[in-house]
Amino acid sequence: MAQLPHPSPSPDRRSFLAQAGAVAIGGALALAAPLAGLGVLLDPLRRKSGDGGAVHVAPLAAVPEDGLPRKFNIVATRVDAWNHTPNTRIGAVYLQRPKGRPESAPTVRAFSVVCPHAGGFVDFHTEKNCYLCPIHNSTFALDGTVLDPKSPAPRGLDELEAEVRGEEIWVVFKNFRPGVKERIPV
Amino acid sequence: MKTVTNWLDQRTGYKKLMHEALFENVPGGARWRYAWGSTLVFCFTMQVVTGLFLWLAYSPGSQTAWESVYFIQHEMWGGWFLRGLHHYTAQAMTVLLVVHLLQVVIDGAYKAPREVNFWTGIVLLLLVLALSLTGYLLPWDQKGFWATQVATNIAAITPFVGPAVKTILIGGDGYGHQTLTRFFAIHAGVIPGVIIAFIVAHIWLFRKHGLTPKEPRRRPDAPFWPEQVFRDAVVCLAVFLVILFFLIRTHGADLGAPADPTEPFAAARPEWYFLFLFQLLKYFPGGTEVWGAIVLPGLLVAVLAAMPFIGNWKFGHRFNLAFLGALLGGAALLTWLAVREDAGKPDYALATTAAARDAERVVVLARGPEGIPVTGALTLLRGDALTQGPKIFAKNCASCHRFGGGDALGGTPQDAPNASDLQGFASRAWLTGLLDPARVDSAHYFGNTKLKDGKMVDFVKNQVATFTADQKAQLAKVLVALSAEAGLKAQLAADARDTALIEEGRKIIGTGTLICADCHQFRTPDANETAPDLTGYGSRAWLTAFLTDPAHKRFYGERNDKMPAFGVTKQLSPEEIGFVTDWLRGDWYEPAAKP
């Protein structure tokens, strides 16, 4: 068949209509399937994480009085696409009772365990008395600010809204966008 | 622009390739009948694209497959459309494959030198059918689960290697996570890869030998572009519109209730284009299935593959035509027989209704505030009173009782009822009927029981019938108060409204002149009671205790008729008794009405 001479397309009007029609219909049909899938592809954009209400974390007595932080799990309902799992660990926070406060008004501070640099899990280094992210070595002081100025973290640890109700600590659990100077909830 | 295209062309030679692709000679000029092959390429491309998008959201696994498909179908943007497009394009492909095959055989395009191309086509046909078979299981719904059991069991009857093949295919002794991961890998990876290789070979061979022209040639030869491309595009558009029509009309593909190996599913049927094989199997008695499932279909495919050689014989082409006609006619006949047989079976209709009911209910539950637990959506159905109650009732209660005249699942038991109809049990309407002289001894209440000659029926027929207007007014209060004991969900508003009336009614039951307390105990312990306790009558605790042991002194005692003590004899577990109780009381999850 390769030996057959290829006839040239005739430039008449009929041929033009066929060309235009083929391109238009073919183009539309080629778009159909990708367009049908676009919604599913973009669906996660419209799903926002939890309502941001405060969750009970721990009794006040469980947080050391000497100002050192202690890690607590956040237990709440985890919504993962189709699954709803009540009373499950959805994250963790450091709680601490800053020293030097009057006994009558205990204030609790809560810090996210997620490093604001690249999302690593920040440890508390007892010997050095500071927070340390083991991934890129960012260090943070007890009050959450960046300790070593050479730390890659663009901002201090993310502080979460914490409240003492009676003898119990409640925290508004959130995650923040890593890698930027500003604290932007996600 | 020109410099860029020239640069690219020098390095890839794409212009020559494009030229060859577009200016392929069409002997006798463009014709509509040459478009079928292109529609198949179009459909396959659609399947690859829609399939990849579905892949973004699909999660193979016993507790996630149905759940992720539910999420695609009911929660994700346009998910139902995407899934429907994939589903109906698959159906269109099967039809178009048959049309393409028919055309190739009718036009004699299978003959030398095109034998190899014909065989690649047959392989493609079988591969597409395999795609359809494997894809049917992936949603992990009842339909796919049970229909695919049949397919893999057919694989198991293959002589010698069958059982091993089945185990490898389903990834173990039974269906589970591994079955889905394997079917998914086969469906989305292996078969499409092989199909692409065969399509390349098929088109290359097609181009090598050229199109088989339909004689006589009506016009001079013309290039593929633009006339034939235009025709192909129009036919593809028509195919697409047909797919859209079905997609919109049915609002996407069906998703049944999640697969449950413990739940019988009489409505299991393969996709419609496999119905002929399904029907064929019915004619092979036990032990001979291998003939119907493997040998016969294998022989038919072998004859199909031998067509190029048969075609060389003098009457070969006619034989091929007749064979293909008989094959398709036979398949159509078997399909029709299968459909007709199902249409005539009331059991099948009931099974499909029940399947639809479960499918609808599980979506309501999945969308509820609790969502789907990590144990899967099946947990929702198994813990749902509205789903389980009627099933337990139909199996254990409907031999004597009725629910709305039937067995609660849409069927009607053969034997006449010999106990009361429990629809609306303990509601005001139900109790009104019980205390109606005209109805108390009807089949709806005590008519077919031993209690027909008991004191209650006697009381209603002889005393209530002659009540004065004042007594009737008191009776009305008694009915409201007694029904309020049940605390039925459907009557909560009415009960809250009528608190004064209920209070009066309670006094009348306990101490009043209507002599209820002569036989019944109500609120205060009464050692001499001879009829069921009315304290908490119809409440969850009351009904559960009653179903557990109706012959308990608190209920019918020695006067109990045929009612089994379901809990004492352990005929029903406490959980099952709970389901029946909740369901009879109308107590199950309902979504709040949308404002």
PDB file of N, CA, C and O in Angstrom, chain B residues 250-274:
ATOM      1  N   THR B 250     -30.191   7.156  33.516  1.00  0.00           N
ATOM      2  CA  THR B 250     -30.120   6.295  34.704  1.00  0.00           C
ATOM      3  C   THR B 250     -29.383   6.981  35.848  1.00  0.00           C
ATOM      4  O   THR B 250     -29.152   6.382  36.883  1.00  0.00           O
ATOM      5  N   HIS B 251     -28.974   8.227  35.642  1.00  0.00           N
ATOM      6  CA  HIS B 251     -28.169   8.980  36.597  1.00  0.00           C
ATOM      7  C   HIS B 251     -26.939   8.161  37.023  1.00  0.00           C
ATOM      8  O   HIS B 251     -26.647   7.986  38.202  1.00  0.00           O
ATOM      9  N   GLY B 252     -26.260   7.646  36.035  1.00  0.00           N
ATOM     10  CA  GLY B 252     -24.992   6.960  36.297  1.00  0.00           C
ATOM     11  C   GLY B 252     -25.146   5.479  36.549  1.00  0.00           C
ATOM     12  O   GLY B 252     -26.242   4.929  36.486  1.00  0.00           O
ATOM     13  N   ALA B 253     -24.016   4.867  36.830  1.00  0.00           N
ATOM     14  CA  ALA B 253     -24.004   3.421  37.035  1.00  0.00           C
ATOM     15  C   ALA B 253     -24.567   3.093  38.417  1.00  0.00           C
ATOM     16  O   ALA B 253     -24.501   3.887  39.335  1.00  0.00           O
ATOM     17  N   ASP B 254     -25.101   1.894  38.476  1.00  0.00           N
ATOM     18  CA  ASP B 254     -25.678   1.373  39.706  1.00  0.00           C
ATOM     19  C   ASP B 254     -24.577   1.074  40.728  1.00  0.00           C
ATOM     20  O   ASP B 254     -23.500   0.657  40.349  1.00  0.00           O
ATOM     21  N   LEU B 255     -24.874   1.308  41.994  1.00  0.00           N
ATOM     22  CA  LEU B 255     -23.970   0.812  43.042  1.00  0.00           C
ATOM     23  C   LEU B 255     -24.834   0.082  44.064  1.00  0.00           C
ATOM     24  O   LEU B 255     -25.644   0.705  44.746  1.00  0.00           O
ATOM     25  N   GLY B 256     -24.667  -1.230  44.142  1.00  0.00           N
ATOM     26  CA  GLY B 256     -25.486  -2.026  45.059  1.00  0.00           C
ATOM     27  C   GLY B 256     -25.012  -1.875  46.498  1.00  0.00           C
ATOM     28  O   GLY B 256     -24.117  -1.085  46.786  1.00  0.00           O
ATOM     29  N   ALA B 257     -25.614  -2.660  47.374  1.00  0.00           N
ATOM     30  CA  ALA B 257     -25.167  -2.676  48.768  1.00  0.00           C
ATOM     31  C   ALA B 257     -23.786  -3.322  48.822  1.00  0.00           C
ATOM     32  O   ALA B 257     -23.431  -4.101  47.948  1.00  0.00           O
ATOM     33  N   PRO B 258     -22.995  -3.005  49.853  1.00  0.00           N
ATOM     34  CA  PRO B 258     -21.658  -3.584  49.938  1.00  0.00           C
ATOM     35  C   PRO B 258     -21.686  -5.113  49.965  1.00  0.00           C
ATOM     36  O   PRO B 258     -22.629  -5.708  50.493  1.00  0.00           O
ATOM     37  N   ALA B 259     -20.664  -5.724  49.387  1.00  0.00           N
ATOM     38  CA  ALA B 259     -20.583  -7.185  49.301  1.00  0.00           C
ATOM     39  C   ALA B 259     -20.660  -7.801  50.690  1.00  0.00           C
ATOM     40  O   ALA B 259     -19.992  -7.340  51.614  1.00  0.00           O
ATOM     41  N   ASP B 260     -21.499  -8.811  50.813  1.00  0.00           N
ATOM     42  CA  ASP B 260     -21.644  -9.489  52.101  1.00  0.00           C
ATOM     43  C   ASP B 260     -21.721 -10.990  51.865  1.00  0.00           C
ATOM     44  O   ASP B 260     -22.731 -11.510  51.394  1.00  0.00           O
ATOM     45  N   PRO B 261     -20.648 -11.710  52.191  1.00  0.00           N
ATOM     46  CA  PRO B 261     -20.641 -13.153  51.943  1.00  0.00           C
ATOM     47  C   PRO B 261     -21.685 -13.897  52.763  1.00  0.00           C
ATOM     48  O   PRO B 261     -21.974 -15.054  52.477  1.00  0.00           O
ATOM     49  N   THR B 262     -22.271 -13.252  53.785  1.00  0.00           N
ATOM     50  CA  THR B 262     -23.246 -13.949  54.616  1.00  0.00           C
ATOM     51  C   THR B 262     -24.678 -13.595  54.239  1.00  0.00           C
ATOM     52  O   THR B 262     -25.614 -14.093  54.842  1.00  0.00           O
ATOM     53  N   GLU B 263     -24.819 -12.697  53.274  1.00  0.00           N
ATOM     54  CA  GLU B 263     -26.164 -12.243  52.914  1.00  0.00           C
ATOM     55  C   GLU B 263     -26.532 -12.833  51.556  1.00  0.00           C
ATOM     56  O   GLU B 263     -25.915 -12.514  50.548  1.00  0.00           O
ATOM     57  N   PRO B 264     -27.558 -13.719  51.501  1.00  0.00           N
ATOM     58  CA  PRO B 264     -27.897 -14.310  50.206  1.00  0.00           C
ATOM     59  C   PRO B 264     -28.286 -13.228  49.200  1.00  0.00           C
ATOM     60  O   PRO B 264     -28.841 -12.205  49.571  1.00  0.00           O
ATOM     61  N   PHE B 265     -27.937 -13.461  47.971  1.00  0.00           N
ATOM     62  CA  PHE B 265     -28.231 -12.459  46.948  1.00  0.00           C
ATOM     63  C   PHE B 265     -28.728 -13.159  45.700  1.00  0.00           C
ATOM     64  O   PHE B 265     -27.967 -13.516  44.805  1.00  0.00           O
ATOM     65  N   ALA B 266     -30.043 -13.375  45.680  1.00  0.00           N
ATOM     66  CA  ALA B 266     -30.640 -14.133  44.581  1.00  0.00           C
ATOM     67  C   ALA B 266     -30.656 -13.332  43.290  1.00  0.00           C
ATOM     68  O   ALA B 266     -30.939 -13.874  42.229  1.00  0.00           O
ATOM     69  N   ALA B 267     -30.370 -12.036  43.379  1.00  0.00           N
ATOM     70  CA  ALA B 267     -30.448 -11.205  42.172  1.00  0.00           C
ATOM     71  C   ALA B 267     -29.105 -11.133  41.447  1.00  0.00           C
ATOM     72  O   ALA B 267     -28.942 -10.325  40.549  1.00  0.00           O
ATOM     73  N   ALA B 268     -28.126 -11.972  41.828  1.00  0.00           N
ATOM     74  CA  ALA B 268     -26.812 -11.911  41.190  1.00  0.00           C
ATOM     75  C   ALA B 268     -26.907 -12.309  39.722  1.00  0.00           C
ATOM     76  O   ALA B 268     -27.313 -13.418  39.394  1.00  0.00           O
ATOM     77  N   ARG B 269     -26.589 -11.380  38.869  1.00  0.00           N
ATOM     78  CA  ARG B 269     -26.567 -11.644  37.430  1.00  0.00           C
ATOM     79  C   ARG B 269     -25.351 -10.951  36.861  1.00  0.00           C
ATOM     80  O   ARG B 269     -24.958  -9.892  37.330  1.00  0.00           O
ATOM     81  N   PRO B 270     -24.747 -11.543  35.800  1.00  0.00           N
ATOM     82  CA  PRO B 270     -23.625 -10.849  35.166  1.00  0.00           C
ATOM     83  C   PRO B 270     -24.138  -9.665  34.341  1.00  0.00           C
ATOM     84  O   PRO B 270     -25.359  -9.490  34.213  1.00  0.00           O
ATOM     85  N   GLU B 271     -23.223  -8.903  33.763  1.00  0.00           N
ATOM     86  CA  GLU B 271     -23.620  -7.841  32.855  1.00  0.00           C
ATOM     87  C   GLU B 271     -24.449  -8.455  31.735  1.00  0.00           C
ATOM     88  O   GLU B 271     -24.262  -9.630  31.390  1.00  0.00           O
ATOM     89  N   TRP B 272     -25.320  -7.650  31.130  1.00  0.00           N
ATOM     90  CA  TRP B 272     -26.266  -8.202  30.161  1.00  0.00           C
ATOM     91  C   TRP B 272     -25.598  -8.943  29.025  1.00  0.00           C
ATOM     92  O   TRP B 272     -26.124  -9.917  28.511  1.00  0.00           O
ATOM     93  N   TYR B 273     -24.374  -8.514  28.643  1.00  0.00           N
ATOM     94  CA  TYR B 273     -23.765  -9.193  27.495  1.00  0.00           C
ATOM     95  C   TYR B 273     -23.108 -10.510  27.861  1.00  0.00           C
ATOM     96  O   TYR B 273     -22.577 -11.201  27.004  1.00  0.00           O
ATOM     97  N   PHE B 274     -23.116 -10.842  29.151  1.00  0.00           N
ATOM     98  CA  PHE B 274     -22.659 -12.179  29.551  1.00  0.00           C
ATOM     99  C   PHE B 274     -23.835 -13.093  29.906  1.00  0.00           C
ATOM    100  O   PHE B 274     -23.645 -14.240  30.282  1.00  0.00           O
TER     101      PHE B 274
END
